[in-house]
């Protein structure tokens, strides 16, 4: 458990051990949310990545890509078409 002190401006300093675990760097944004009366915070970039990952879950299979390398081959072909060679 870590403890942070609230300043007169409503600011807190997140302990370094917590910043490291959340991969937070200077200037990063955090998301604060409440669940069942408890407050949680996460690195906003990681939260966004999780949402995108969840949104795309299963889409490759639906499109007929059963292996990762077949999707990568398809992407290479698209890049070639876009570049014109």
JSON list of N, CA and C in Angstrom, two decimals:
[
{"chain": "A", "resi": 1, "resn": "UNK", "atom": "N", "xyz": [0.85, -1.17, 0.00]},
{"chain": "A", "resi": 1, "resn": "UNK", "atom": "CA", "xyz": [0.00, 0.00, 0.00]},
{"chain": "A", "resi": 1, "resn": "UNK", "atom": "C", "xyz": [0.90, 1.23, 0.00]},
{"chain": "A", "resi": 2, "resn": "UNK", "atom": "N", "xyz": [0.51, 2.20, -0.79]},
{"chain": "A", "resi": 2, "resn": "UNK", "atom": "CA", "xyz": [1.23, 3.47, -0.88]},
{"chain": "A", "resi": 2, "resn": "UNK", "atom": "C", "xyz": [0.33, 4.58, -0.36]},
{"chain": "A", "resi": 3, "resn": "UNK", "atom": "N", "xyz": [0.93, 5.63, 0.15]},
{"chain": "A", "resi": 3, "resn": "UNK", "atom": "CA", "xyz": [0.18, 6.79, 0.65]},
{"chain": "A", "resi": 3, "resn": "UNK", "atom": "C", "xyz": [0.65, 8.02, -0.09]},
{"chain": "A", "resi": 4, "resn": "UNK", "atom": "N", "xyz": [-0.29, 8.87, -0.50]},
{"chain": "A", "resi": 4, "resn": "UNK", "atom": "CA", "xyz": [0.01, 10.13, -1.16]},
{"chain": "A", "resi": 4, "resn": "UNK", "atom": "C", "xyz": [-0.68, 11.25, -0.39]},
{"chain": "A", "resi": 5, "resn": "UNK", "atom": "N", "xyz": [-0.05, 12.40, -0.32]},
{"chain": "A", "resi": 5, "resn": "UNK", "atom": "CA", "xyz": [-0.58, 13.54, 0.42]},
{"chain": "A", "resi": 5, "resn": "UNK", "atom": "C", "xyz": [-1.22, 14.52, -0.56]},
{"chain": "A", "resi": 6, "resn": "UNK", "atom": "N", "xyz": [-2.38, 15.03, -0.20]},
{"chain": "A", "resi": 6, "resn": "UNK", "atom": "CA", "xyz": [-3.11, 15.99, -1.02]},
{"chain": "A", "resi": 6, "resn": "UNK", "atom": "C", "xyz": [-2.63, 17.40, -0.72]},
{"chain": "A", "resi": 7, "resn": "UNK", "atom": "N", "xyz": [-2.26, 18.16, -1.77]},
{"chain": "A", "resi": 7, "resn": "UNK", "atom": "CA", "xyz": [-1.81, 19.54, -1.58]},
{"chain": "A", "resi": 7, "resn": "UNK", "atom": "C", "xyz": [-3.00, 20.47, -1.48]},
{"chain": "A", "resi": 8, "resn": "UNK", "atom": "N", "xyz": [-2.76, 21.71, -1.15]},
{"chain": "A", "resi": 8, "resn": "UNK", "atom": "CA", "xyz": [-3.83, 22.70, -1.04]},
{"chain": "A", "resi": 8, "resn": "UNK", "atom": "C", "xyz": [-4.49, 22.96, -2.39]},
{"chain": "A", "resi": 9, "resn": "UNK", "atom": "N", "xyz": [-3.82, 22.62, -3.47]},
{"chain": "A", "resi": 9, "resn": "UNK", "atom": "CA", "xyz": [-4.38, 22.78, -4.82]},
{"chain": "A", "resi": 9, "resn": "UNK", "atom": "C", "xyz": [-5.08, 21.52, -5.31]},
{"chain": "A", "resi": 10, "resn": "UNK", "atom": "N", "xyz": [-5.20, 20.51, -4.44]},
{"chain": "A", "resi": 10, "resn": "UNK", "atom": "CA", "xyz": [-5.86, 19.27, -4.83]},
{"chain": "A", "resi": 10, "resn": "UNK", "atom": "C", "xyz": [-4.98, 18.33, -5.61]},
{"chain": "A", "resi": 11, "resn": "UNK", "atom": "N", "xyz": [-3.68, 18.55, -5.57]},
{"chain": "A", "resi": 11, "resn": "UNK", "atom": "CA", "xyz": [-2.75, 17.71, -6.32]},
{"chain": "A", "resi": 11, "resn": "UNK", "atom": "C", "xyz": [-2.14, 16.65, -5.41]},
{"chain": "A", "resi": 12, "resn": "UNK", "atom": "N", "xyz": [-1.80, 15.52, -6.03]},
{"chain": "A", "resi": 12, "resn": "UNK", "atom": "CA", "xyz": [-1.08, 14.47, -5.31]},
{"chain": "A", "resi": 12, "resn": "UNK", "atom": "C", "xyz": [0.15, 14.09, -6.13]},
{"chain": "A", "resi": 13, "resn": "UNK", "atom": "N", "xyz": [1.13, 13.56, -5.45]},
{"chain": "A", "resi": 13, "resn": "UNK", "atom": "CA", "xyz": [2.30, 12.99, -6.13]},
{"chain": "A", "resi": 13, "resn": "UNK", "atom": "C", "xyz": [2.14, 11.49, -6.07]},
{"chain": "A", "resi": 14, "resn": "UNK", "atom": "N", "xyz": [2.13, 10.87, -7.23]},
{"chain": "A", "resi": 14, "resn": "UNK", "atom": "CA", "xyz": [2.00, 9.42, -7.30]},
{"chain": "A", "resi": 14, "resn": "UNK", "atom": "C", "xyz": [3.37, 8.82, -6.98]},
{"chain": "A", "resi": 15, "resn": "UNK", "atom": "N", "xyz": [3.44, 7.95, -6.00]},
{"chain": "A", "resi": 15, "resn": "UNK", "atom": "CA", "xyz": [4.74, 7.36, -5.64]},
{"chain": "A", "resi": 15, "resn": "UNK", "atom": "C", "xyz": [5.41, 6.69, -6.83]},
{"chain": "A", "resi": 16, "resn": "UNK", "atom": "N", "xyz": [6.74, 6.74, -6.85]},
{"chain": "A", "resi": 16, "resn": "UNK", "atom": "CA", "xyz": [7.52, 6.22, -7.97]},
{"chain": "A", "resi": 16, "resn": "UNK", "atom": "C", "xyz": [7.23, 4.74, -8.23]},
{"chain": "A", "resi": 17, "resn": "UNK", "atom": "N", "xyz": [7.02, 3.96, -7.17]},
{"chain": "A", "resi": 17, "resn": "UNK", "atom": "CA", "xyz": [6.75, 2.53, -7.37]},
{"chain": "A", "resi": 17, "resn": "UNK", "atom": "C", "xyz": [5.45, 2.33, -8.14]},
{"chain": "A", "resi": 18, "resn": "UNK", "atom": "N", "xyz": [4.46, 3.17, -7.88]},
{"chain": "A", "resi": 18, "resn": "UNK", "atom": "CA", "xyz": [3.17, 3.09, -8.60]},
{"chain": "A", "resi": 18, "resn": "UNK", "atom": "C", "xyz": [3.34, 3.58, -10.02]},
{"chain": "A", "resi": 19, "resn": "UNK", "atom": "N", "xyz": [4.06, 4.69, -10.21]},
{"chain": "A", "resi": 19, "resn": "UNK", "atom": "CA", "xyz": [4.31, 5.21, -11.57]},
{"chain": "A", "resi": 19, "resn": "UNK", "atom": "C", "xyz": [5.02, 4.16, -12.42]},
{"chain": "A", "resi": 20, "resn": "UNK", "atom": "N", "xyz": [5.97, 3.48, -11.83]},
{"chain": "A", "resi": 20, "resn": "UNK", "atom": "CA", "xyz": [6.70, 2.45, -12.58]},
{"chain": "A", "resi": 20, "resn": "UNK", "atom": "C", "xyz": [5.77, 1.30, -12.98]},
{"chain": "A", "resi": 21, "resn": "UNK", "atom": "N", "xyz": [4.94, 0.85, -12.05]},
{"chain": "A", "resi": 21, "resn": "UNK", "atom": "CA", "xyz": [4.02, -0.26, -12.35]},
{"chain": "A", "resi": 21, "resn": "UNK", "atom": "C", "xyz": [3.02, 0.11, -13.43]},
{"chain": "A", "resi": 22, "resn": "UNK", "atom": "N", "xyz": [2.61, 1.38, -13.46]},
{"chain": "A", "resi": 22, "resn": "UNK", "atom": "CA", "xyz": [1.64, 1.84, -14.46]},
{"chain": "A", "resi": 22, "resn": "UNK", "atom": "C", "xyz": [2.32, 2.36, -15.72]},
{"chain": "A", "resi": 23, "resn": "UNK", "atom": "N", "xyz": [3.65, 2.33, -15.74]},
{"chain": "A", "resi": 23, "resn": "UNK", "atom": "CA", "xyz": [4.42, 2.85, -16.87]},
{"chain": "A", "resi": 23, "resn": "UNK", "atom": "C", "xyz": [4.06, 4.29, -17.17]},
{"chain": "A", "resi": 24, "resn": "UNK", "atom": "N", "xyz": [3.96, 5.11, -16.13]},
{"chain": "A", "resi": 24, "resn": "UNK", "atom": "CA", "xyz": [3.62, 6.52, -16.28]},
{"chain": "A", "resi": 24, "resn": "UNK", "atom": "C", "xyz": [4.89, 7.35, -16.42]},
{"chain": "A", "resi": 25, "resn": "UNK", "atom": "N", "xyz": [4.86, 8.27, -17.36]},
{"chain": "A", "resi": 25, "resn": "UNK", "atom": "CA", "xyz": [5.96, 9.19, -17.59]},
{"chain": "A", "resi": 25, "resn": "UNK", "atom": "C", "xyz": [5.44, 10.62, -17.42]},
{"chain": "A", "resi": 26, "resn": "UNK", "atom": "N", "xyz": [6.34, 11.57, -17.27]},
{"chain": "A", "resi": 26, "resn": "UNK", "atom": "CA", "xyz": [5.97, 12.98, -17.16]},
{"chain": "A", "resi": 26, "resn": "UNK", "atom": "C", "xyz": [5.07, 13.39, -18.32]},
{"chain": "A", "resi": 27, "resn": "UNK", "atom": "N", "xyz": [3.95, 14.00, -18.00]},
{"chain": "A", "resi": 27, "resn": "UNK", "atom": "CA", "xyz": [3.01, 14.46, -19.02]},
{"chain": "A", "resi": 27, "resn": "UNK", "atom": "C", "xyz": [1.93, 13.46, -19.38]},
{"chain": "A", "resi": 28, "resn": "UNK", "atom": "N", "xyz": [2.07, 12.21, -18.95]},
{"chain": "A", "resi": 28, "resn": "UNK", "atom": "CA", "xyz": [1.04, 11.20, -19.23]},
{"chain": "A", "resi": 28, "resn": "UNK", "atom": "C", "xyz": [-0.26, 11.58, -18.52]},
{"chain": "A", "resi": 29, "resn": "UNK", "atom": "N", "xyz": [-1.35, 11.09, -19.06]},
{"chain": "A", "resi": 29, "resn": "UNK", "atom": "CA", "xyz": [-2.66, 11.31, -18.45]},
{"chain": "A", "resi": 29, "resn": "UNK", "atom": "C", "xyz": [-3.12, 10.02, -17.81]},
{"chain": "A", "resi": 30, "resn": "UNK", "atom": "N", "xyz": [-3.90, 10.17, -16.75]},
{"chain": "A", "resi": 30, "resn": "UNK", "atom": "CA", "xyz": [-4.47, 8.99, -16.10]},
{"chain": "A", "resi": 30, "resn": "UNK", "atom": "C", "xyz": [-5.99, 9.08, -16.15]},
{"chain": "A", "resi": 31, "resn": "UNK", "atom": "N", "xyz": [-6.63, 7.94, -16.13]},
{"chain": "A", "resi": 31, "resn": "UNK", "atom": "CA", "xyz": [-8.08, 7.84, -16.09]},
{"chain": "A", "resi": 31, "resn": "UNK", "atom": "C", "xyz": [-8.45, 7.44, -14.67]},
{"chain": "A", "resi": 32, "resn": "UNK", "atom": "N", "xyz": [-9.42, 8.15, -14.09]},
{"chain": "A", "resi": 32, "resn": "UNK", "atom": "CA", "xyz": [-9.89, 7.84, -12.75]},
{"chain": "A", "resi": 32, "resn": "UNK", "atom": "C", "xyz": [-11.33, 7.39, -12.87]},
{"chain": "A", "resi": 33, "resn": "UNK", "atom": "N", "xyz": [-11.66, 6.24, -12.30]},
{"chain": "A", "resi": 33, "resn": "UNK", "atom": "CA", "xyz": [-13.03, 5.75, -12.36]},
{"chain": "A", "resi": 33, "resn": "UNK", "atom": "C", "xyz": [-13.43, 5.14, -11.03]},
{"chain": "A", "resi": 34, "resn": "UNK", "atom": "N", "xyz": [-14.74, 5.09, -10.83]},
{"chain": "A", "resi": 34, "resn": "UNK", "atom": "CA", "xyz": [-15.29, 4.55, -9.60]},
{"chain": "A", "resi": 34, "resn": "UNK", "atom": "C", "xyz": [-16.00, 3.25, -9.89]},
{"chain": "A", "resi": 35, "resn": "UNK", "atom": "N", "xyz": [-15.83, 2.30, -9.00]},
{"chain": "A", "resi": 35, "resn": "UNK", "atom": "CA", "xyz": [-16.50, 1.02, -9.12]},
{"chain": "A", "resi": 35, "resn": "UNK", "atom": "C", "xyz": [-16.84, 0.53, -7.72]},
{"chain": "A", "resi": 36, "resn": "UNK", "atom": "N", "xyz": [-18.14, 0.39, -7.46]},
{"chain": "A", "resi": 36, "resn": "UNK", "atom": "CA", "xyz": [-18.60, -0.09, -6.14]},
{"chain": "A", "resi": 36, "resn": "UNK", "atom": "C", "xyz": [-18.04, 0.73, -4.98]},
{"chain": "A", "resi": 37, "resn": "UNK", "atom": "N", "xyz": [-18.02, 2.05, -5.14]},
{"chain": "A", "resi": 37, "resn": "UNK", "atom": "CA", "xyz": [-17.58, 2.92, -4.07]},
{"chain": "A", "resi": 37, "resn": "UNK", "atom": "C", "xyz": [-16.08, 3.06, -3.92]},
{"chain": "A", "resi": 38, "resn": "UNK", "atom": "N", "xyz": [-15.31, 2.40, -4.77]},
{"chain": "A", "resi": 38, "resn": "UNK", "atom": "CA", "xyz": [-13.85, 2.52, -4.75]},
{"chain": "A", "resi": 38, "resn": "UNK", "atom": "C", "xyz": [-13.40, 3.25, -6.00]},
{"chain": "A", "resi": 39, "resn": "UNK", "atom": "N", "xyz": [-12.33, 4.01, -5.85]},
{"chain": "A", "resi": 39, "resn": "UNK", "atom": "CA", "xyz": [-11.77, 4.74, -6.98]},
{"chain": "A", "resi": 39, "resn": "UNK", "atom": "C", "xyz": [-10.49, 4.08, -7.45]},
{"chain": "A", "resi": 40, "resn": "UNK", "atom": "N", "xyz": [-10.35, 4.01, -8.78]},
{"chain": "A", "resi": 40, "resn": "UNK", "atom": "CA", "xyz": [-9.19, 3.40, -9.39]},
{"chain": "A", "resi": 40, "resn": "UNK", "atom": "C", "xyz": [-8.63, 4.36, -10.43]},
{"chain": "A", "resi": 41, "resn": "UNK", "atom": "N", "xyz": [-7.36, 4.24, -10.70]},
{"chain": "A", "resi": 41, "resn": "UNK", "atom": "CA", "xyz": [-6.80, 5.01, -11.81]},
{"chain": "A", "resi": 41, "resn": "UNK", "atom": "C", "xyz": [-5.86, 4.15, -12.62]},
{"chain": "A", "resi": 42, "resn": "UNK", "atom": "N", "xyz": [-5.80, 4.47, -13.92]},
{"chain": "A", "resi": 42, "resn": "UNK", "atom": "CA", "xyz": [-4.97, 3.74, -14.87]},
{"chain": "A", "resi": 42, "resn": "UNK", "atom": "C", "xyz": [-4.32, 4.70, -15.82]},
{"chain": "A", "resi": 43, "resn": "UNK", "atom": "N", "xyz": [-3.25, 4.27, -16.44]},
{"chain": "A", "resi": 43, "resn": "UNK", "atom": "CA", "xyz": [-2.61, 5.01, -17.51]},
{"chain": "A", "resi": 43, "resn": "UNK", "atom": "C", "xyz": [-3.63, 5.12, -18.65]},
{"chain": "A", "resi": 44, "resn": "UNK", "atom": "N", "xyz": [-3.96, 6.33, -19.07]},
{"chain": "A", "resi": 44, "resn": "UNK", "atom": "CA", "xyz": [-5.02, 6.50, -20.08]},
{"chain": "A", "resi": 44, "resn": "UNK", "atom": "C", "xyz": [-4.66, 5.87, -21.42]},
{"chain": "A", "resi": 45, "resn": "UNK", "atom": "N", "xyz": [-3.37, 5.88, -21.78]},
{"chain": "A", "resi": 45, "resn": "UNK", "atom": "CA", "xyz": [-2.97, 5.26, -23.05]},
{"chain": "A", "resi": 45, "resn": "UNK", "atom": "C", "xyz": [-3.22, 3.75, -23.00]},
{"chain": "A", "resi": 46, "resn": "UNK", "atom": "N", "xyz": [-2.93, 3.13, -21.87]},
{"chain": "A", "resi": 46, "resn": "UNK", "atom": "CA", "xyz": [-3.16, 1.70, -21.75]},
{"chain": "A", "resi": 46, "resn": "UNK", "atom": "C", "xyz": [-4.65, 1.39, -21.73]},
{"chain": "A", "resi": 47, "resn": "UNK", "atom": "N", "xyz": [-5.44, 2.25, -21.11]},
{"chain": "A", "resi": 47, "resn": "UNK", "atom": "CA", "xyz": [-6.89, 2.07, -21.08]},
{"chain": "A", "resi": 47, "resn": "UNK", "atom": "C", "xyz": [-7.44, 2.13, -22.51]},
{"chain": "A", "resi": 48, "resn": "UNK", "atom": "N", "xyz": [-6.98, 3.10, -23.30]},
{"chain": "A", "resi": 48, "resn": "UNK", "atom": "CA", "xyz": [-7.42, 3.22, -24.68]},
{"chain": "A", "resi": 48, "resn": "UNK", "atom": "C", "xyz": [-7.02, 1.99, -25.49]},
{"chain": "A", "resi": 49, "resn": "UNK", "atom": "N", "xyz": [-5.80, 1.52, -25.28]},
{"chain": "A", "resi": 49, "resn": "UNK", "atom": "CA", "xyz": [-5.32, 0.33, -26.00]},
{"chain": "A", "resi": 49, "resn": "UNK", "atom": "C", "xyz": [-6.18, -0.88, -25.66]},
{"chain": "A", "resi": 50, "resn": "UNK", "atom": "N", "xyz": [-6.54, -1.04, -24.39]},
{"chain": "A", "resi": 50, "resn": "UNK", "atom": "CA", "xyz": [-7.39, -2.16, -23.98]},
{"chain": "A", "resi": 50, "resn": "UNK", "atom": "C", "xyz": [-8.74, -2.10, -24.68]},
{"chain": "A", "resi": 51, "resn": "UNK", "atom": "N", "xyz": [-9.31, -0.91, -24.78]},
{"chain": "A", "resi": 51, "resn": "UNK", "atom": "CA", "xyz": [-10.62, -0.77, -25.45]},
{"chain": "A", "resi": 51, "resn": "UNK", "atom": "C", "xyz": [-10.55, -1.12, -26.92]},
{"chain": "A", "resi": 52, "resn": "UNK", "atom": "N", "xyz": [-9.49, -0.68, -27.57]},
{"chain": "A", "resi": 52, "resn": "UNK", "atom": "CA", "xyz": [-9.32, -1.00, -29.00]},
{"chain": "A", "resi": 52, "resn": "UNK", "atom": "C", "xyz": [-9.13, -2.51, -29.16]},
{"chain": "A", "resi": 53, "resn": "UNK", "atom": "N", "xyz": [-8.32, -3.09, -28.30]},
{"chain": "A", "resi": 53, "resn": "UNK", "atom": "CA", "xyz": [-8.08, -4.53, -28.35]},
{"chain": "A", "resi": 53, "resn": "UNK", "atom": "C", "xyz": [-9.38, -5.31, -28.16]},
{"chain": "A", "resi": 54, "resn": "UNK", "atom": "N", "xyz": [-10.20, -4.88, -27.21]},
{"chain": "A", "resi": 54, "resn": "UNK", "atom": "CA", "xyz": [-11.49, -5.55, -26.97]},
{"chain": "A", "resi": 54, "resn": "UNK", "atom": "C", "xyz": [-12.43, -5.38, -28.16]},
{"chain": "A", "resi": 55, "resn": "UNK", "atom": "N", "xyz": [-12.41, -4.20, -28.78]},
{"chain": "A", "resi": 55, "resn": "UNK", "atom": "CA", "xyz": [-13.29, -3.94, -29.91]},
{"chain": "A", "resi": 55, "resn": "UNK", "atom": "C", "xyz": [-12.94, -4.81, -31.12]},
{"chain": "A", "resi": 56, "resn": "UNK", "atom": "N", "xyz": [-11.64, -5.10, -31.29]},
{"chain": "A", "resi": 56, "resn": "UNK", "atom": "CA", "xyz": [-11.20, -5.88, -32.44]},
{"chain": "A", "resi": 56, "resn": "UNK", "atom": "C", "xyz": [-11.10, -7.37, -32.15]},
{"chain": "A", "resi": 57, "resn": "UNK", "atom": "N", "xyz": [-11.35, -7.78, -30.94]},
{"chain": "A", "resi": 57, "resn": "UNK", "atom": "CA", "xyz": [-11.23, -9.20, -30.59]},
{"chain": "A", "resi": 57, "resn": "UNK", "atom": "C", "xyz": [-12.11, -10.05, -31.49]},
{"chain": "A", "resi": 58, "resn": "UNK", "atom": "N", "xyz": [-11.52, -11.04, -32.13]},
{"chain": "A", "resi": 58, "resn": "UNK", "atom": "CA", "xyz": [-12.26, -11.96, -32.98]},
{"chain": "A", "resi": 58, "resn": "UNK", "atom": "C", "xyz": [-12.48, -11.50, -34.41]},
{"chain": "A", "resi": 59, "resn": "UNK", "atom": "N", "xyz": [-12.13, -10.27, -34.73]},
{"chain": "A", "resi": 59, "resn": "UNK", "atom": "CA", "xyz": [-12.38, -9.74, -36.08]},
{"chain": "A", "resi": 59, "resn": "UNK", "atom": "C", "xyz": [-11.51, -10.41, -37.13]},
{"chain": "A", "resi": 60, "resn": "UNK", "atom": "N", "xyz": [-10.27, -10.75, -36.80]},
{"chain": "A", "resi": 60, "resn": "UNK", "atom": "CA", "xyz": [-9.40, -11.42, -37.78]},
{"chain": "A", "resi": 60, "resn": "UNK", "atom": "C", "xyz": [-9.99, -12.76, -38.19]},
{"chain": "A", "resi": 61, "resn": "UNK", "atom": "N", "xyz": [-10.48, -13.50, -37.21]},
{"chain": "A", "resi": 61, "resn": "UNK", "atom": "CA", "xyz": [-11.09, -14.80, -37.51]},
{"chain": "A", "resi": 61, "resn": "UNK", "atom": "C", "xyz": [-12.33, -14.63, -38.38]},
{"chain": "A", "resi": 62, "resn": "UNK", "atom": "N", "xyz": [-13.13, -13.60, -38.07]},
{"chain": "A", "resi": 62, "resn": "UNK", "atom": "CA", "xyz": [-14.34, -13.34, -38.86]},
{"chain": "A", "resi": 62, "resn": "UNK", "atom": "C", "xyz": [-13.98, -13.02, -40.31]},
{"chain": "A", "resi": 63, "resn": "UNK", "atom": "N", "xyz": [-12.82, -12.37, -40.50]},
{"chain": "A", "resi": 63, "resn": "UNK", "atom": "CA", "xyz": [-12.38, -12.00, -41.85]},
{"chain": "A", "resi": 63, "resn": "UNK", "atom": "C", "xyz": [-11.68, -13.16, -42.57]},
{"chain": "A", "resi": 64, "resn": "UNK", "atom": "N", "xyz": [-11.52, -14.29, -41.88]},
{"chain": "A", "resi": 64, "resn": "UNK", "atom": "CA", "xyz": [-10.93, -15.45, -42.51]},
{"chain": "A", "resi": 64, "resn": "UNK", "atom": "C", "xyz": [-9.45, -15.65, -42.23]},
{"chain": "A", "resi": 65, "resn": "UNK", "atom": "N", "xyz": [-8.87, -14.85, -41.35]},
{"chain": "A", "resi": 65, "resn": "UNK", "atom": "CA", "xyz": [-7.46, -15.00, -41.01]},
{"chain": "A", "resi": 65, "resn": "UNK", "atom": "C", "xyz": [-7.36, -15.91, -39.79]},
{"chain": "A", "resi": 66, "resn": "UNK", "atom": "N", "xyz": [-6.84, -17.11, -40.02]},
{"chain": "A", "resi": 66, "resn": "UNK", "atom": "CA", "xyz": [-6.77, -18.08, -38.93]},
{"chain": "A", "resi": 66, "resn": "UNK", "atom": "C", "xyz": [-5.42, -18.11, -38.25]},
{"chain": "A", "resi": 67, "resn": "UNK", "atom": "N", "xyz": [-4.41, -17.52, -38.91]},
{"chain": "A", "resi": 67, "resn": "UNK", "atom": "CA", "xyz": [-3.06, -17.47, -38.32]},
{"chain": "A", "resi": 67, "resn": "UNK", "atom": "C", "xyz": [-2.54, -16.04, -38.41]},
{"chain": "A", "resi": 68, "resn": "UNK", "atom": "N", "xyz": [-1.69, -15.66, -37.48]},
{"chain": "A", "resi": 68, "resn": "UNK", "atom": "CA", "xyz": [-1.14, -14.30, -37.47]},
{"chain": "A", "resi": 68, "resn": "UNK", "atom": "C", "xyz": [-0.32, -14.01, -38.71]},
{"chain": "A", "resi": 69, "resn": "UNK", "atom": "N", "xyz": [0.45, -14.99, -39.19]},
{"chain": "A", "resi": 69, "resn": "UNK", "atom": "CA", "xyz": [1.28, -14.75, -40.36]},
{"chain": "A", "resi": 69, "resn": "UNK", "atom": "C", "xyz": [0.46, -14.52, -41.62]},
{"chain": "A", "resi": 70, "resn": "UNK", "atom": "N", "xyz": [-0.75, -15.09, -41.71]},
{"chain": "A", "resi": 70, "resn": "UNK", "atom": "CA", "xyz": [-1.58, -14.83, -42.89]},
{"chain": "A", "resi": 70, "resn": "UNK", "atom": "C", "xyz": [-2.08, -13.39, -42.88]},
{"chain": "A", "resi": 71, "resn": "UNK", "atom": "N", "xyz": [-2.35, -12.84, -41.71]},
{"chain": "A", "resi": 71, "resn": "UNK", "atom": "CA", "xyz": [-2.74, -11.43, -41.60]},
{"chain": "A", "resi": 71, "resn": "UNK", "atom": "C", "xyz": [-1.56, -10.53, -41.96]},
{"chain": "A", "resi": 72, "resn": "UNK", "atom": "N", "xyz": [-0.37, -10.88, -41.52]},
{"chain": "A", "resi": 72, "resn": "UNK", "atom": "CA", "xyz": [0.81, -10.08, -41.83]},
{"chain": "A", "resi": 72, "resn": "UNK", "atom": "C", "xyz": [1.10, -10.10, -43.33]},
{"chain": "A", "resi": 73, "resn": "UNK", "atom": "N", "xyz": [0.95, -11.25, -43.97]},
{"chain": "A", "resi": 73, "resn": "UNK", "atom": "CA", "xyz": [1.14, -11.34, -45.41]},
{"chain": "A", "resi": 73, "resn": "UNK", "atom": "C", "xyz": [0.14, -10.46, -46.15]},
{"chain": "A", "resi": 74, "resn": "UNK", "atom": "N", "xyz": [-1.09, -10.47, -45.69]},
{"chain": "A", "resi": 74, "resn": "UNK", "atom": "CA", "xyz": [-2.13, -9.64, -46.30]},
{"chain": "A", "resi": 74, "resn": "UNK", "atom": "C", "xyz": [-1.79, -8.15, -46.17]},
{"chain": "A", "resi": 75, "resn": "UNK", "atom": "N", "xyz": [-1.30, -7.75, -45.00]},
{"chain": "A", "resi": 75, "resn": "UNK", "atom": "CA", "xyz": [-0.94, -6.35, -44.79]},
{"chain": "A", "resi": 75, "resn": "UNK", "atom": "C", "xyz": [0.23, -5.95, -45.69]},
{"chain": "A", "resi": 76, "resn": "UNK", "atom": "N", "xyz": [1.19, -6.85, -45.91]},
{"chain": "A", "resi": 76, "resn": "UNK", "atom": "CA", "xyz": [2.31, -6.57, -46.81]},
{"chain": "A", "resi": 76, "resn": "UNK", "atom": "C", "xyz": [1.80, -6.33, -48.23]},
{"chain": "A", "resi": 77, "resn": "UNK", "atom": "N", "xyz": [0.84, -7.14, -48.66]},
{"chain": "A", "resi": 77, "resn": "UNK", "atom": "CA", "xyz": [0.27, -6.97, -50.00]},
{"chain": "A", "resi": 77, "resn": "UNK", "atom": "C", "xyz": [-0.44, -5.63, -50.14]},
{"chain": "A", "resi": 78, "resn": "UNK", "atom": "N", "xyz": [-1.17, -5.25, -49.12]},
{"chain": "A", "resi": 78, "resn": "UNK", "atom": "CA", "xyz": [-1.87, -3.95, -49.16]},
{"chain": "A", "resi": 78, "resn": "UNK", "atom": "C", "xyz": [-0.85, -2.81, -49.24]},
{"chain": "A", "resi": 79, "resn": "UNK", "atom": "N", "xyz": [0.22, -2.90, -48.47]},
{"chain": "A", "resi": 79, "resn": "UNK", "atom": "CA", "xyz": [1.25, -1.85, -48.50]},
{"chain": "A", "resi": 79, "resn": "UNK", "atom": "C", "xyz": [1.88, -1.75, -49.89]},
{"chain": "A", "resi": 80, "resn": "UNK", "atom": "N", "xyz": [2.11, -2.89, -50.53]},
{"chain": "A", "resi": 80, "resn": "UNK", "atom": "CA", "xyz": [2.68, -2.88, -51.88]},
{"chain": "A", "resi": 80, "resn": "UNK", "atom": "C", "xyz": [1.72, -2.19, -52.85]},
{"chain": "A", "resi": 81, "resn": "UNK", "atom": "N", "xyz": [0.44, -2.49, -52.74]},
{"chain": "A", "resi": 81, "resn": "UNK", "atom": "CA", "xyz": [-0.56, -1.87, -53.62]},
{"chain": "A", "resi": 81, "resn": "UNK", "atom": "C", "xyz": [-0.61, -0.37, -53.41]},
{"chain": "A", "resi": 82, "resn": "UNK", "atom": "N", "xyz": [-0.55, 0.05, -52.18]},
{"chain": "A", "resi": 82, "resn": "UNK", "atom": "CA", "xyz": [-0.61, 1.49, -51.86]},
{"chain": "A", "resi": 82, "resn": "UNK", "atom": "C", "xyz": [0.60, 2.21, -52.43]},
{"chain": "A", "resi": 83, "resn": "UNK", "atom": "N", "xyz": [1.76, 1.59, -52.30]},
{"chain": "A", "resi": 83, "resn": "UNK", "atom": "CA", "xyz": [3.00, 2.21, -52.78]},
{"chain": "A", "resi": 83, "resn": "UNK", "atom": "C", "xyz": [3.16, 2.09, -54.28]},
{"chain": "A", "resi": 84, "resn": "UNK", "atom": "N", "xyz": [2.42, 1.21, -54.91]},
{"chain": "A", "resi": 84, "resn": "UNK", "atom": "CA", "xyz": [2.45, 1.06, -56.35]},
{"chain": "A", "resi": 84, "resn": "UNK", "atom": "C", "xyz": [3.58, 0.17, -56.86]},
{"chain": "A", "resi": 85, "resn": "UNK", "atom": "N", "xyz": [4.09, -0.70, -56.03]},
{"chain": "A", "resi": 85, "resn": "UNK", "atom": "CA", "xyz": [5.14, -1.64, -56.49]},
{"chain": "A", "resi": 85, "resn": "UNK", "atom": "C", "xyz": [5.05, -2.94, -55.77]}
]
